């Protein structure tokens, strides 16, 4: 898929909610979701691009140090989007005090969410995009981006990838996607 194909889709379709387009980008951690969303950002003026990692928060666990706060994300973003186009976005910042800040967002043309498990959110997505990248490459990319010591990150990434394996096996997001993109190619 080319960016122009996506632009043509948006130009020839109406949003399902009659207000703004909703695009979900899903895939494993390290698949290329963020890179693809950044590429989209320059070609979709007026779209809000959300990074799902903004709701990745610390947990008390001896192996993994964080997970997605789905409850807070649904309350802050998904439920308000069902009713209107404005919501209070409250990202978690690991390096700031306080850790959670607030930002009012109004969606005009559309919203694009890049996040693992994005297809599972109860929103009538106009377009679901799956980034297909081999598991081993995702782990390699993920570990390369970590700042914590490798002996701490490798076990965590093994747990997270096992969770993604289960999601892929049971939910079958590739089959639910409108578009499947090769995460090994340049966007």
PDB file of C-alpha atoms in Angstrom:
ATOM      1  CA  UNK A   1       0.000   0.000   0.000  1.00  0.00           C
ATOM      2  CA  UNK A   2       1.151   3.490  -0.816  1.00  0.00           C
ATOM      3  CA  UNK A   3       0.247   6.618   1.126  1.00  0.00           C
ATOM      4  CA  UNK A   4      -1.548   7.857  -2.000  1.00  0.00           C
ATOM      5  CA  UNK A   5      -3.803   4.762  -1.847  1.00  0.00           C
ATOM      6  CA  UNK A   6      -4.804   5.738   1.673  1.00  0.00           C
ATOM      7  CA  UNK A   7      -5.374   9.339   0.615  1.00  0.00           C
ATOM      8  CA  UNK A   8      -7.557   8.108  -2.275  1.00  0.00           C
ATOM      9  CA  UNK A   9      -9.558   5.908   0.106  1.00  0.00           C
ATOM     10  CA  UNK A  10     -10.211   8.857   2.415  1.00  0.00           C
ATOM     11  CA  UNK A  11     -11.140  11.099  -0.532  1.00  0.00           C
ATOM     12  CA  UNK A  12     -13.668   8.611  -1.911  1.00  0.00           C
ATOM     13  CA  UNK A  13     -15.335   7.418   1.306  1.00  0.00           C
ATOM     14  CA  UNK A  14     -17.384   8.987   4.071  1.00  0.00           C
ATOM     15  CA  UNK A  15     -16.477   8.398   7.714  1.00  0.00           C
ATOM     16  CA  UNK A  16     -18.630   5.680   9.285  1.00  0.00           C
ATOM     17  CA  UNK A  17     -19.503   8.040  12.144  1.00  0.00           C
ATOM     18  CA  UNK A  18     -20.308  10.904   9.680  1.00  0.00           C
ATOM     19  CA  UNK A  19     -17.900  13.190  11.593  1.00  0.00           C
ATOM     20  CA  UNK A  20     -14.274  12.098  11.154  1.00  0.00           C
ATOM     21  CA  UNK A  21     -12.238   9.113   9.990  1.00  0.00           C
ATOM     22  CA  UNK A  22     -10.919   6.518  12.417  1.00  0.00           C
ATOM     23  CA  UNK A  23      -7.811   4.500  11.531  1.00  0.00           C
ATOM     24  CA  UNK A  24      -6.279   1.764  13.694  1.00  0.00           C
ATOM     25  CA  UNK A  25      -2.707   0.614  13.116  1.00  0.00           C
ATOM     26  CA  UNK A  26      -1.966  -2.666  14.869  1.00  0.00           C
ATOM     27  CA  UNK A  27       0.993  -5.031  15.014  1.00  0.00           C
ATOM     28  CA  UNK A  28       3.544  -6.498  17.365  1.00  0.00           C
ATOM     29  CA  UNK A  29       5.798  -4.301  19.475  1.00  0.00           C
ATOM     30  CA  UNK A  30       8.662  -3.363  17.164  1.00  0.00           C
ATOM     31  CA  UNK A  31       6.723  -4.089  13.970  1.00  0.00           C
ATOM     32  CA  UNK A  32       6.957  -0.537  12.628  1.00  0.00           C
ATOM     33  CA  UNK A  33       3.624   0.948  13.740  1.00  0.00           C
ATOM     34  CA  UNK A  34       5.191   4.164  15.013  1.00  0.00           C
ATOM     35  CA  UNK A  35       7.311   4.624  11.885  1.00  0.00           C
ATOM     36  CA  UNK A  36       4.274   4.071   9.674  1.00  0.00           C
ATOM     37  CA  UNK A  37       2.196   6.536  11.716  1.00  0.00           C
ATOM     38  CA  UNK A  38       4.973   9.132  11.429  1.00  0.00           C
ATOM     39  CA  UNK A  39       4.963   8.655   7.654  1.00  0.00           C
ATOM     40  CA  UNK A  40       1.188   9.107   7.625  1.00  0.00           C
ATOM     41  CA  UNK A  41       1.393  12.228   9.758  1.00  0.00           C
ATOM     42  CA  UNK A  42       3.037  14.238   6.971  1.00  0.00           C
ATOM     43  CA  UNK A  43       0.449  13.112   4.405  1.00  0.00           C
ATOM     44  CA  UNK A  44      -2.756  13.406   6.419  1.00  0.00           C
ATOM     45  CA  UNK A  45      -3.081  17.057   7.458  1.00  0.00           C
ATOM     46  CA  UNK A  46      -5.775  17.617  10.042  1.00  0.00           C
ATOM     47  CA  UNK A  47      -5.481  14.078  11.430  1.00  0.00           C
ATOM     48  CA  UNK A  48      -4.659  13.431  15.077  1.00  0.00           C
ATOM     49  CA  UNK A  49      -2.002  10.726  15.429  1.00  0.00           C
ATOM     50  CA  UNK A  50      -2.024   8.934  18.794  1.00  0.00           C
ATOM     51  CA  UNK A  51       0.808   6.748  20.052  1.00  0.00           C
ATOM     52  CA  UNK A  52      -0.542   3.932  22.187  1.00  0.00           C
ATOM     53  CA  UNK A  53       2.627   3.914  24.262  1.00  0.00           C
ATOM     54  CA  UNK A  54       1.341   7.126  25.845  1.00  0.00           C
ATOM     55  CA  UNK A  55      -0.842   4.886  28.009  1.00  0.00           C
ATOM     56  CA  UNK A  56       1.902   2.372  28.835  1.00  0.00           C
ATOM     57  CA  UNK A  57       2.401   2.649  32.589  1.00  0.00           C
ATOM     58  CA  UNK A  58       4.412   1.040  35.384  1.00  0.00           C
ATOM     59  CA  UNK A  59       3.152  -2.073  37.114  1.00  0.00           C
ATOM     60  CA  UNK A  60       4.456  -3.990  40.110  1.00  0.00           C
ATOM     61  CA  UNK A  61       5.916  -7.089  38.461  1.00  0.00           C
ATOM     62  CA  UNK A  62       9.337  -8.709  38.868  1.00  0.00           C
ATOM     63  CA  UNK A  63       9.821  -9.230  35.094  1.00  0.00           C
ATOM     64  CA  UNK A  64       7.869  -6.609  33.148  1.00  0.00           C
ATOM     65  CA  UNK A  65       7.876  -3.044  34.379  1.00  0.00           C
ATOM     66  CA  UNK A  66       4.832  -1.817  32.519  1.00  0.00           C
ATOM     67  CA  UNK A  67       1.705  -2.527  30.522  1.00  0.00           C
ATOM     68  CA  UNK A  68      -1.026  -0.645  28.710  1.00  0.00           C
ATOM     69  CA  UNK A  69      -3.629   0.977  30.932  1.00  0.00           C
ATOM     70  CA  UNK A  70      -6.604  -0.003  28.786  1.00  0.00           C
ATOM     71  CA  UNK A  71      -9.182   1.173  31.304  1.00  0.00           C
ATOM     72  CA  UNK A  72      -7.810   4.689  31.402  1.00  0.00           C
ATOM     73  CA  UNK A  73      -7.383   4.793  27.608  1.00  0.00           C
ATOM     74  CA  UNK A  74     -10.958   3.659  26.995  1.00  0.00           C
ATOM     75  CA  UNK A  75     -12.280   6.232  29.484  1.00  0.00           C
ATOM     76  CA  UNK A  76     -10.120   9.078  28.146  1.00  0.00           C
ATOM     77  CA  UNK A  77     -10.235   8.411  24.402  1.00  0.00           C
ATOM     78  CA  UNK A  78     -12.501   5.648  23.102  1.00  0.00           C
ATOM     79  CA  UNK A  79     -15.707   6.483  24.997  1.00  0.00           C
ATOM     80  CA  UNK A  80     -15.521  10.251  24.269  1.00  0.00           C
ATOM     81  CA  UNK A  81     -14.896   9.542  20.555  1.00  0.00           C
ATOM     82  CA  UNK A  82     -18.107   7.534  20.367  1.00  0.00           C
ATOM     83  CA  UNK A  83     -20.040  10.645  21.409  1.00  0.00           C
ATOM     84  CA  UNK A  84     -18.104  13.529  19.888  1.00  0.00           C
ATOM     85  CA  UNK A  85     -14.807  14.784  18.575  1.00  0.00           C
ATOM     86  CA  UNK A  86     -13.188  16.295  21.691  1.00  0.00           C
ATOM     87  CA  UNK A  87     -11.461  14.440  24.501  1.00  0.00           C
ATOM     88  CA  UNK A  88      -8.892  14.969  27.229  1.00  0.00           C
ATOM     89  CA  UNK A  89      -5.732  13.084  26.380  1.00  0.00           C
ATOM     90  CA  UNK A  90      -3.732  12.129  29.469  1.00  0.00           C
ATOM     91  CA  UNK A  91      -0.424  10.538  28.420  1.00  0.00           C
ATOM     92  CA  UNK A  92       1.875   8.935  30.957  1.00  0.00           C
ATOM     93  CA  UNK A  93       5.429  10.321  30.910  1.00  0.00           C
ATOM     94  CA  UNK A  94       7.934   8.142  32.747  1.00  0.00           C
ATOM     95  CA  UNK A  95      10.419  11.015  33.043  1.00  0.00           C
ATOM     96  CA  UNK A  96       8.188  13.881  34.200  1.00  0.00           C
ATOM     97  CA  UNK A  97       6.548  14.900  37.451  1.00  0.00           C
ATOM     98  CA  UNK A  98       3.642  14.641  37.584  1.00  0.00           C
ATOM     99  CA  UNK A  99       3.685  11.591  35.315  1.00  0.00           C
ATOM    100  CA  UNK A 100       0.275  12.299  33.785  1.00  0.00           C
ATOM    101  CA  UNK A 101      -0.449  15.538  31.978  1.00  0.00           C
ATOM    102  CA  UNK A 102      -3.650  16.656  30.255  1.00  0.00           C
ATOM    103  CA  UNK A 103      -4.207  17.946  26.759  1.00  0.00           C
ATOM    104  CA  UNK A 104      -7.517  18.786  25.094  1.00  0.00           C
ATOM    105  CA  UNK A 105      -7.744  17.279  21.618  1.00  0.00           C
ATOM    106  CA  UNK A 106     -10.380  17.976  19.001  1.00  0.00           C
ATOM    107  CA  UNK A 107     -10.511  15.670  16.005  1.00  0.00           C
ATOM    108  CA  UNK A 108     -11.318  17.463  12.777  1.00  0.00           C
ATOM    109  CA  UNK A 109     -10.602  15.253   9.749  1.00  0.00           C
ATOM    110  CA  UNK A 110      -9.623  12.045  11.465  1.00  0.00           C
ATOM    111  CA  UNK A 111      -7.763  10.155  14.138  1.00  0.00           C
ATOM    112  CA  UNK A 112      -5.130   7.478  13.744  1.00  0.00           C
ATOM    113  CA  UNK A 113      -4.241   5.199  16.658  1.00  0.00           C
ATOM    114  CA  UNK A 114      -1.056   3.157  16.432  1.00  0.00           C
ATOM    115  CA  UNK A 115      -0.949   0.596  19.188  1.00  0.00           C
ATOM    116  CA  UNK A 116      -0.796  -3.121  19.883  1.00  0.00           C
ATOM    117  CA  UNK A 117      -4.326  -4.477  20.254  1.00  0.00           C
ATOM    118  CA  UNK A 118      -5.864  -1.361  18.654  1.00  0.00           C
ATOM    119  CA  UNK A 119      -8.333  -3.483  16.648  1.00  0.00           C
ATOM    120  CA  UNK A 120      -9.925  -4.688  19.894  1.00  0.00           C
ATOM    121  CA  UNK A 121     -11.162  -1.250  20.958  1.00  0.00           C
ATOM    122  CA  UNK A 122     -14.914  -0.764  20.591  1.00  0.00           C
ATOM    123  CA  UNK A 123     -14.774   1.896  17.899  1.00  0.00           C
ATOM    124  CA  UNK A 124     -16.215   1.476  14.409  1.00  0.00           C
ATOM    125  CA  UNK A 125     -12.885   1.824  12.593  1.00  0.00           C
ATOM    126  CA  UNK A 126     -13.010   3.134   9.048  1.00  0.00           C
ATOM    127  CA  UNK A 127      -9.736   1.428   8.293  1.00  0.00           C
ATOM    128  CA  UNK A 128      -7.718  -1.216  10.126  1.00  0.00           C
ATOM    129  CA  UNK A 129      -4.070  -1.557   9.126  1.00  0.00           C
ATOM    130  CA  UNK A 130      -1.934  -4.470  10.301  1.00  0.00           C
ATOM    131  CA  UNK A 131       1.863  -4.173  10.171  1.00  0.00           C
ATOM    132  CA  UNK A 132       3.242  -7.666   9.541  1.00  0.00           C
ATOM    133  CA  UNK A 133       6.816  -8.128  10.726  1.00  0.00           C
ATOM    134  CA  UNK A 134       8.518 -11.373  11.798  1.00  0.00           C
ATOM    135  CA  UNK A 135       8.528 -11.928  15.552  1.00  0.00           C
ATOM    136  CA  UNK A 136      12.342 -12.185  15.734  1.00  0.00           C
ATOM    137  CA  UNK A 137      12.786  -8.843  13.954  1.00  0.00           C
ATOM    138  CA  UNK A 138      10.286  -7.192  16.322  1.00  0.00           C
ATOM    139  CA  UNK A 139      12.221  -8.429  19.352  1.00  0.00           C
ATOM    140  CA  UNK A 140      15.519  -7.307  17.809  1.00  0.00           C
ATOM    141  CA  UNK A 141      14.111  -3.830  17.081  1.00  0.00           C
ATOM    142  CA  UNK A 142      12.529  -3.561  20.497  1.00  0.00           C
ATOM    143  CA  UNK A 143      15.647  -4.541  22.383  1.00  0.00           C
ATOM    144  CA  UNK A 144      17.724  -2.111  20.303  1.00  0.00           C
ATOM    145  CA  UNK A 145      15.524   0.751  21.505  1.00  0.00           C
ATOM    146  CA  UNK A 146      15.646  -0.092  25.195  1.00  0.00           C
ATOM    147  CA  UNK A 147      17.663   2.005  27.629  1.00  0.00           C
ATOM    148  CA  UNK A 148      17.585  -0.473  30.520  1.00  0.00           C
ATOM    149  CA  UNK A 149      20.238  -3.212  30.840  1.00  0.00           C
ATOM    150  CA  UNK A 150      19.786  -6.167  28.490  1.00  0.00           C
ATOM    151  CA  UNK A 151      19.458  -8.673  31.358  1.00  0.00           C
ATOM    152  CA  UNK A 152      16.386  -6.706  32.464  1.00  0.00           C
ATOM    153  CA  UNK A 153      14.851  -6.139  29.021  1.00  0.00           C
ATOM    154  CA  UNK A 154      15.199  -9.563  27.378  1.00  0.00           C
ATOM    155  CA  UNK A 155      12.904 -11.358  29.886  1.00  0.00           C
ATOM    156  CA  UNK A 156      10.328  -8.551  29.630  1.00  0.00           C
ATOM    157  CA  UNK A 157      10.305  -8.678  25.832  1.00  0.00           C
ATOM    158  CA  UNK A 158       9.862 -12.464  25.961  1.00  0.00           C
ATOM    159  CA  UNK A 159       6.758 -12.009  28.131  1.00  0.00           C
ATOM    160  CA  UNK A 160       5.346  -9.232  25.927  1.00  0.00           C
ATOM    161  CA  UNK A 161       5.921 -11.196  22.715  1.00  0.00           C
ATOM    162  CA  UNK A 162       4.244 -14.260  24.230  1.00  0.00           C
ATOM    163  CA  UNK A 163       1.227 -12.047  24.985  1.00  0.00           C
ATOM    164  CA  UNK A 164       1.242 -10.795  21.371  1.00  0.00           C
ATOM    165  CA  UNK A 165       1.533 -14.414  20.134  1.00  0.00           C
ATOM    166  CA  UNK A 166      -1.633 -15.268  22.052  1.00  0.00           C
ATOM    167  CA  UNK A 167      -3.430 -12.200  20.667  1.00  0.00           C
ATOM    168  CA  UNK A 168      -2.452 -13.110  17.108  1.00  0.00           C
ATOM    169  CA  UNK A 169      -3.412 -16.757  17.613  1.00  0.00           C
ATOM    170  CA  UNK A 170      -6.824 -16.086  19.191  1.00  0.00           C
ATOM    171  CA  UNK A 171      -7.979 -12.722  17.761  1.00  0.00           C
ATOM    172  CA  UNK A 172      -6.394 -13.144  14.307  1.00  0.00           C
ATOM    173  CA  UNK A 173      -5.907  -9.422  13.628  1.00  0.00           C
ATOM    174  CA  UNK A 174      -4.309  -9.998  10.210  1.00  0.00           C
ATOM    175  CA  UNK A 175      -7.615 -11.452   8.988  1.00  0.00           C
ATOM    176  CA  UNK A 176      -9.567  -8.513  10.431  1.00  0.00           C
ATOM    177  CA  UNK A 177      -7.316  -5.920   8.782  1.00  0.00           C
ATOM    178  CA  UNK A 178      -8.453  -3.978   5.748  1.00  0.00           C
ATOM    179  CA  UNK A 179      -4.809  -3.600   4.753  1.00  0.00           C
ATOM    180  CA  UNK A 180      -1.744  -5.652   5.687  1.00  0.00           C
ATOM    181  CA  UNK A 181       1.595  -3.869   5.307  1.00  0.00           C
ATOM    182  CA  UNK A 182       5.037  -5.481   5.222  1.00  0.00           C
ATOM    183  CA  UNK A 183       6.913  -4.008   8.181  1.00  0.00           C
ATOM    184  CA  UNK A 184      10.225  -5.004   6.587  1.00  0.00           C
ATOM    185  CA  UNK A 185       9.813  -2.472   3.758  1.00  0.00           C
ATOM    186  CA  UNK A 186      10.328   1.267   3.898  1.00  0.00           C
ATOM    187  CA  UNK A 187       7.204   3.335   4.470  1.00  0.00           C
TER     188      UNK A 187
END
